[in-house]
Amino acid sequence: MIDQRRLLCLAVTVLTLCCCPVQEPPAQHPSAYTADSRLISTVPESGHFVLTQRGYMVPYTDRIPGTDVTFEMVPVPGVAARGQMQPFWIGKYEVTLAEYAQFMKLDGVFRTLVARKERLVSEENLIDSVTAATDLYIPQERFAYANSPNAPAASMTRYGARQYTKWLSLISGRQYRLPTVGEWTQACRAGTKTRWSFGDDPAVADQYCVCRETSSKEGPENVGSRKPNAWGIHDMHGNVTEWVLDERTLRDHRTLNLDLDVFPNQGRGIAILKGGSWLQPLQQCR
């Protein structure tokens, strides 16, 4: 059985987080997805799509409940896992300030409750305690580079990124999470085997990638400012780097010579970042 997965790319200045949902149809209703606009039974007349055993996965737009903020998801052919190819959806753009700001509002609400001593954790309410957004890891740069709601969200911790995906899953009714390294790489390559998804020629990089050589701006650009890859996904090279679900030990990183950026994760391992940022040279945005 093919798992149906959705991934949504989120951004973090100099680090980006990607969020991906996982949702399987109930076993008693194997054709449940055929009535869903995200999975259709006939060949789409145009646009990018992915054929699965249950139908054709197509792009879709979702909205954060209670707001006018929307985000777009793009289907991606699966990566091998447990002997199967598991297709998924990933965000067409990095998560924007407009999206992440909806989650950050909870931070102020939570702190107000704590300040008023209305929601202190005790043995009686431990199982019912509140989870909210964590502070940005560079508080003095609290979205400092954001010049519009379409700027990528910035400076959240990996924990904050994962909490965002849990919050989005809860309020949307669909399960979102960070992508794995394999899923992120599959989406970034878009079927290519070249150095970058746009080829091996750095001369055309300015059309696709926001990096040290191609940007004159002091910070990331609005999402989608450059051309997408062949599957319609923007900013996988540069702009802001992206959190993924996997962790590696430092020994893994050195022994396997993994082409990854790594970031200490509170002593539990090495959190992984992908894609590079506007601060890094093109060679590191692969």
GROMACS .gro file of C-alpha atoms in nm:
model
  286
    1MET     CA    1   0.000   0.000   0.000
    2ILE     CA    2   0.132   0.344  -0.091
    3ASP     CA    3   0.142   0.598   0.189
    4GLN     CA    4  -0.002   0.933   0.086
    5ARG     CA    5   0.221   1.210   0.226
    6ARG     CA    6   0.214   1.583   0.213
    7LEU     CA    7   0.511   1.801   0.292
    8LEU     CA    8   0.500   2.171   0.343
    9CYS     CA    9   0.818   2.375   0.328
   10LEU     CA   10   0.866   2.621   0.609
   11ALA     CA   11   1.131   2.880   0.641
   12VAL     CA   12   1.372   2.982   0.910
   13THR     CA   13   1.626   3.258   0.841
   14VAL     CA   14   1.947   3.089   0.759
   15LEU     CA   15   1.755   2.775   0.844
   16THR     CA   16   1.430   2.660   0.695
   17LEU     CA   17   1.188   2.416   0.814
   18CYS     CA   18   0.979   2.196   0.599
   19CYS     CA   19   0.658   2.057   0.718
   20CYS     CA   20   0.491   1.756   0.586
   21PRO     CA   21   0.163   1.592   0.653
   22VAL     CA   22   0.091   1.225   0.644
   23GLN     CA   23  -0.261   1.101   0.597
   24GLU     CA   24  -0.373   0.754   0.493
   25PRO     CA   25  -0.728   0.665   0.390
   26PRO     CA   26  -0.908   0.439   0.639
   27ALA     CA   27  -0.856   0.069   0.565
   28GLN     CA   28  -1.233   0.019   0.540
   29HIS     CA   29  -1.253   0.290   0.275
   30PRO     CA   30  -0.964   0.217   0.033
   31SER     CA   31  -1.108   0.450  -0.232
   32ALA     CA   32  -1.159   0.742   0.008
   33TYR     CA   33  -0.911   0.963  -0.174
   34THR     CA   34  -1.085   0.934  -0.512
   35ALA     CA   35  -1.345   1.184  -0.388
   36ASP     CA   36  -1.076   1.423  -0.267
   37SER     CA   37  -0.973   1.716  -0.486
   38ARG     CA   38  -0.610   1.643  -0.401
   39LEU     CA   39  -0.632   1.297  -0.559
   40ILE     CA   40  -0.838   1.249  -0.874
   41SER     CA   41  -0.927   0.941  -1.077
   42THR     CA   42  -0.870   1.077  -1.429
   43VAL     CA   43  -0.555   1.207  -1.596
   44PRO     CA   44  -0.523   1.585  -1.535
   45GLU     CA   45  -0.546   1.792  -1.852
   46SER     CA   46  -0.248   2.005  -1.751
   47GLY     CA   47  -0.002   2.078  -1.475
   48HIS     CA   48   0.227   1.860  -1.266
   49PHE     CA   49   0.079   1.541  -1.120
   50VAL     CA   50   0.191   1.207  -0.974
   51LEU     CA   51   0.026   0.875  -1.056
   52THR     CA   52  -0.035   0.640  -0.760
   53GLN     CA   53  -0.232   0.319  -0.713
   54ARG     CA   54  -0.520   0.530  -0.583
   55GLY     CA   55  -0.529   0.796  -0.852
   56TYR     CA   56  -0.349   1.110  -0.963
   57MET     CA   57  -0.202   1.336  -0.698
   58VAL     CA   58  -0.242   1.701  -0.803
   59PRO     CA   59  -0.142   2.039  -0.654
   60TYR     CA   60  -0.382   2.193  -0.406
   61THR     CA   61  -0.426   2.507  -0.198
   62ASP     CA   62  -0.513   2.495   0.172
   63ARG     CA   63  -0.606   2.770   0.417
   64ILE     CA   64  -0.515   2.815   0.783
   65PRO     CA   65  -0.856   2.788   0.956
   66GLY     CA   66  -0.993   3.115   1.087
   67THR     CA   67  -0.770   3.325   0.860
   68ASP     CA   68  -0.736   3.430   0.497
   69VAL     CA   69  -0.381   3.290   0.487
   70THR     CA   70  -0.332   3.014   0.230
   71PHE     CA   71  -0.047   2.788   0.121
   72GLU     CA   72   0.006   2.569  -0.185
   73MET     CA   73   0.117   2.206  -0.198
   74VAL     CA   74   0.282   2.022  -0.488
   75PRO     CA   75   0.290   1.642  -0.543
   76VAL     CA   76   0.626   1.466  -0.556
   77PRO     CA   77   0.701   1.108  -0.672
   78GLY     CA   78   0.794   0.880  -0.387
   79VAL     CA   79   1.128   0.785  -0.243
   80ALA     CA   80   1.209   0.425  -0.158
   81ALA     CA   81   1.110   0.332   0.198
   82ARG     CA   82   1.061  -0.019   0.329
   83GLY     CA   83   1.067  -0.150  -0.028
   84GLN     CA   84   0.792   0.087  -0.145
   85MET     CA   85   0.780   0.414  -0.330
   86GLN     CA   86   0.590   0.664  -0.117
   87PRO     CA   87   0.468   0.979  -0.294
   88PHE     CA   88   0.405   1.296  -0.096
   89TRP     CA   89   0.314   1.664  -0.126
   90ILE     CA   90   0.557   1.944  -0.044
   91GLY     CA   91   0.503   2.318  -0.011
   92LYS     CA   92   0.533   2.511  -0.334
   93TYR     CA   93   0.698   2.791  -0.133
   94GLU     CA   94   0.884   2.823   0.194
   95VAL     CA   95   0.648   2.899   0.481
   96THR     CA   96   0.586   3.271   0.491
   97LEU     CA   97   0.580   3.523   0.770
   98ALA     CA   98   0.203   3.549   0.720
   99GLU     CA   99   0.167   3.176   0.791
  100TYR     CA  100   0.406   3.143   1.085
  101ALA     CA  101   0.282   3.464   1.248
  102GLN     CA  102  -0.054   3.293   1.309
  103PHE     CA  103   0.127   3.040   1.526
  104MET     CA  104   0.347   3.299   1.698
  105LYS     CA  105   0.037   3.480   1.823
  106LEU     CA  106  -0.009   3.189   2.062
  107ASP     CA  107   0.322   3.275   2.227
  108GLY     CA  108   0.182   3.602   2.360
  109VAL     CA  109  -0.140   3.438   2.475
  110PHE     CA  110   0.051   3.167   2.660
  111ARG     CA  111   0.287   3.411   2.831
  112THR     CA  112  -0.009   3.623   2.941
  113LEU     CA  113  -0.168   3.320   3.105
  114VAL     CA  114   0.156   3.230   3.282
  115ALA     CA  115   0.212   3.589   3.399
  116ARG     CA  116  -0.136   3.593   3.548
  117LYS     CA  117  -0.069   3.252   3.705
  118GLU     CA  118  -0.379   3.124   3.531
  119ARG     CA  119  -0.210   2.826   3.373
  120LEU     CA  120   0.069   2.695   3.592
  121VAL     CA  121   0.167   2.331   3.549
  122SER     CA  122   0.103   2.107   3.848
  123GLU     CA  123   0.064   1.736   3.915
  124GLU     CA  124  -0.311   1.777   3.874
  125ASN     CA  125  -0.302   1.934   3.528
  126LEU     CA  126   0.027   1.798   3.394
  127ILE     CA  127  -0.143   1.590   3.125
  128ASP     CA  128  -0.350   1.893   3.024
  129SER     CA  129  -0.077   2.156   3.013
  130VAL     CA  130  -0.038   2.412   2.735
  131THR     CA  131   0.210   2.394   2.449
  132ALA     CA  132   0.288   2.712   2.260
  133ALA     CA  133   0.547   2.861   2.027
  134THR     CA  134   0.905   2.892   2.151
  135ASP     CA  135   1.103   3.214   2.119
  136LEU     CA  136   1.300   3.265   1.800
  137TYR     CA  137   1.661   3.157   1.849
  138ILE     CA  138   1.783   3.502   1.746
  139PRO     CA  139   1.528   3.722   1.929
  140GLN     CA  140   1.694   4.049   1.824
  141GLU     CA  141   1.631   3.947   1.463
  142ARG     CA  142   1.265   3.870   1.516
  143PHE     CA  143   1.168   3.862   1.149
  144ALA     CA  144   1.413   4.151   1.102
  145TYR     CA  145   1.451   4.071   0.735
  146ALA     CA  146   1.078   4.052   0.669
  147ASN     CA  147   0.960   4.331   0.444
  148SER     CA  148   0.624   4.178   0.354
  149PRO     CA  149   0.387   3.897   0.459
  150ASN     CA  150   0.539   3.693   0.173
  151ALA     CA  151   0.888   3.694   0.324
  152PRO     CA  152   0.998   3.354   0.457
  153ALA     CA  153   0.945   3.310   0.830
  154ALA     CA  154   1.274   3.335   1.016
  155SER     CA  155   1.481   3.223   1.312
  156MET     CA  156   1.262   2.957   1.468
  157THR     CA  157   1.427   2.663   1.640
  158ARG     CA  158   1.383   2.312   1.506
  159TYR     CA  159   1.159   2.244   1.804
  160GLY     CA  160   0.953   2.551   1.717
  161ALA     CA  161   0.930   2.431   1.358
  162ARG     CA  162   0.801   2.092   1.466
  163GLN     CA  163   0.554   2.252   1.704
  164TYR     CA  164   0.424   2.460   1.415
  165THR     CA  165   0.357   2.145   1.214
  166LYS     CA  166   0.172   1.990   1.509
  167TRP     CA  167  -0.036   2.305   1.552
  168LEU     CA  168  -0.117   2.317   1.182
  169SER     CA  169  -0.213   1.950   1.190
  170LEU     CA  170  -0.443   2.005   1.487
  171ILE     CA  171  -0.634   2.301   1.348
  172SER     CA  172  -0.647   2.183   0.985
  173GLY     CA  173  -0.743   1.822   1.047
  174ARG     CA  174  -0.459   1.705   0.821
  175GLN     CA  175  -0.130   1.575   0.949
  176TYR     CA  176   0.174   1.788   0.863
  177ARG     CA  177   0.537   1.730   0.959
  178LEU     CA  178   0.893   1.808   0.852
  179PRO     CA  179   1.020   1.615   0.549
  180THR     CA  180   1.294   1.357   0.579
  181VAL     CA  181   1.631   1.415   0.413
  182GLY     CA  182   1.531   1.172   0.137
  183GLU     CA  183   1.200   1.347   0.075
  184TRP     CA  184   1.359   1.691   0.075
  185THR     CA  185   1.629   1.576  -0.169
  186GLN     CA  186   1.375   1.415  -0.399
  187ALA     CA  187   1.170   1.736  -0.410
  188CYS     CA  188   1.480   1.952  -0.462
  189ARG     CA  189   1.625   1.745  -0.746
  190ALA     CA  190   1.291   1.732  -0.933
  191GLY     CA  191   1.402   1.434  -1.139
  192THR     CA  192   1.746   1.571  -1.228
  193LYS     CA  193   2.094   1.432  -1.159
  194THR     CA  194   2.280   1.757  -1.213
  195ARG     CA  195   2.464   1.966  -0.952
  196TRP     CA  196   2.156   2.186  -0.905
  197SER     CA  197   1.801   2.123  -1.023
  198PHE     CA  198   1.855   2.391  -1.291
  199GLY     CA  199   2.166   2.216  -1.428
  200ASP     CA  200   2.543   2.236  -1.386
  201ASP     CA  201   2.594   2.589  -1.519
  202PRO     CA  202   2.634   2.848  -1.239
  203ALA     CA  203   2.581   3.126  -1.494
  204VAL     CA  204   2.202   3.075  -1.478
  205ALA     CA  205   2.186   3.043  -1.098
  206ASP     CA  206   2.057   3.398  -1.051
  207GLN     CA  207   1.730   3.290  -1.216
  208TYR     CA  208   1.669   3.017  -0.958
  209CYS     CA  209   1.871   3.071  -0.642
  210VAL     CA  210   1.904   3.347  -0.380
  211CYS     CA  211   2.261   3.309  -0.254
  212ARG     CA  212   2.574   3.515  -0.190
  213GLU     CA  213   2.661   3.548  -0.559
  214THR     CA  214   2.310   3.622  -0.685
  215SER     CA  215   2.158   3.853  -0.424
  216SER     CA  216   2.238   4.215  -0.347
  217LYS     CA  217   1.983   4.223  -0.067
  218GLU     CA  218   2.064   4.211   0.305
  219GLY     CA  219   1.848   3.911   0.379
  220PRO     CA  220   1.622   3.657   0.208
  221GLU     CA  221   1.381   3.753  -0.068
  222ASN     CA  222   1.005   3.703  -0.075
  223VAL     CA  223   0.915   3.343  -0.148
  224GLY     CA  224   0.883   3.261  -0.517
  225SER     CA  225   1.099   3.555  -0.630
  226ARG     CA  226   1.306   3.322  -0.849
  227LYS     CA  227   1.204   3.050  -1.096
  228PRO     CA  228   1.083   2.711  -0.963
  229ASN     CA  229   1.235   2.372  -1.044
  230ALA     CA  230   1.081   2.136  -1.298
  231TRP     CA  231   0.810   2.027  -1.053
  232GLY     CA  232   0.707   2.382  -0.967
  233ILE     CA  233   0.879   2.408  -0.628
  234HIS     CA  234   1.052   2.737  -0.541
  235ASP     CA  235   1.357   2.827  -0.329
  236MET     CA  236   1.490   2.477  -0.267
  237HIS     CA  237   1.833   2.624  -0.348
  238GLY     CA  238   1.919   2.920  -0.125
  239ASN     CA  239   1.704   3.197   0.024
  240VAL     CA  240   1.675   3.027   0.365
  241THR     CA  241   1.800   2.686   0.471
  242GLU     CA  242   1.547   2.426   0.577
  243TRP     CA  243   1.500   2.199   0.876
  244VAL     CA  244   1.432   1.832   0.808
  245LEU     CA  245   1.300   1.555   1.029
  246ASP     CA  246   1.621   1.351   1.046
  247GLU     CA  247   1.904   1.384   1.293
  248ARG     CA  248   2.257   1.251   1.263
  249THR     CA  249   2.536   1.199   1.511
  250LEU     CA  250   2.859   1.381   1.440
  251ARG     CA  251   3.015   1.040   1.368
  252ASP     CA  252   2.753   0.975   1.097
  253HIS     CA  253   2.832   1.308   0.937
  254ARG     CA  254   3.207   1.252   0.930
  255THR     CA  255   3.200   0.884   0.833
  256LEU     CA  256   2.939   0.908   0.559
  257ASN     CA  257   3.062   1.243   0.427
  258LEU     CA  258   2.702   1.354   0.401
  259ASP     CA  259   2.633   1.663   0.191
  260LEU     CA  260   2.446   1.832   0.474
  261ASP     CA  261   2.467   2.132   0.699
  262VAL     CA  262   2.442   2.031   1.065
  263PHE     CA  263   2.329   2.216   1.374
  264PRO     CA  264   2.370   2.106   1.741
  265ASN     CA  265   2.035   1.994   1.879
  266GLN     CA  266   2.044   2.038   2.255
  267GLY     CA  267   2.295   1.758   2.303
  268ARG     CA  268   2.068   1.487   2.161
  269GLY     CA  269   2.229   1.470   1.819
  270ILE     CA  270   2.289   1.681   1.513
  271ALA     CA  271   1.989   1.849   1.353
  272ILE     CA  272   2.012   1.871   0.975
  273LEU     CA  273   1.963   2.174   0.751
  274LYS     CA  274   1.928   2.161   0.374
  275GLY     CA  275   1.941   2.391   0.075
  276GLY     CA  276   2.167   2.675   0.184
  277SER     CA  277   2.074   3.040   0.233
  278TRP     CA  278   2.125   3.389   0.093
  279LEU     CA  279   2.435   3.413   0.316
  280GLN     CA  280   2.608   3.112   0.161
  281PRO     CA  281   2.796   3.066  -0.169
  282LEU     CA  282   2.618   2.888  -0.452
  283GLN     CA  283   2.829   2.577  -0.402
  284GLN     CA  284   2.668   2.528  -0.059
  285CYS     CA  285   2.313   2.567  -0.194
  286ARG     CA  286   2.286   2.216  -0.333
   0.00000   0.00000   0.00000
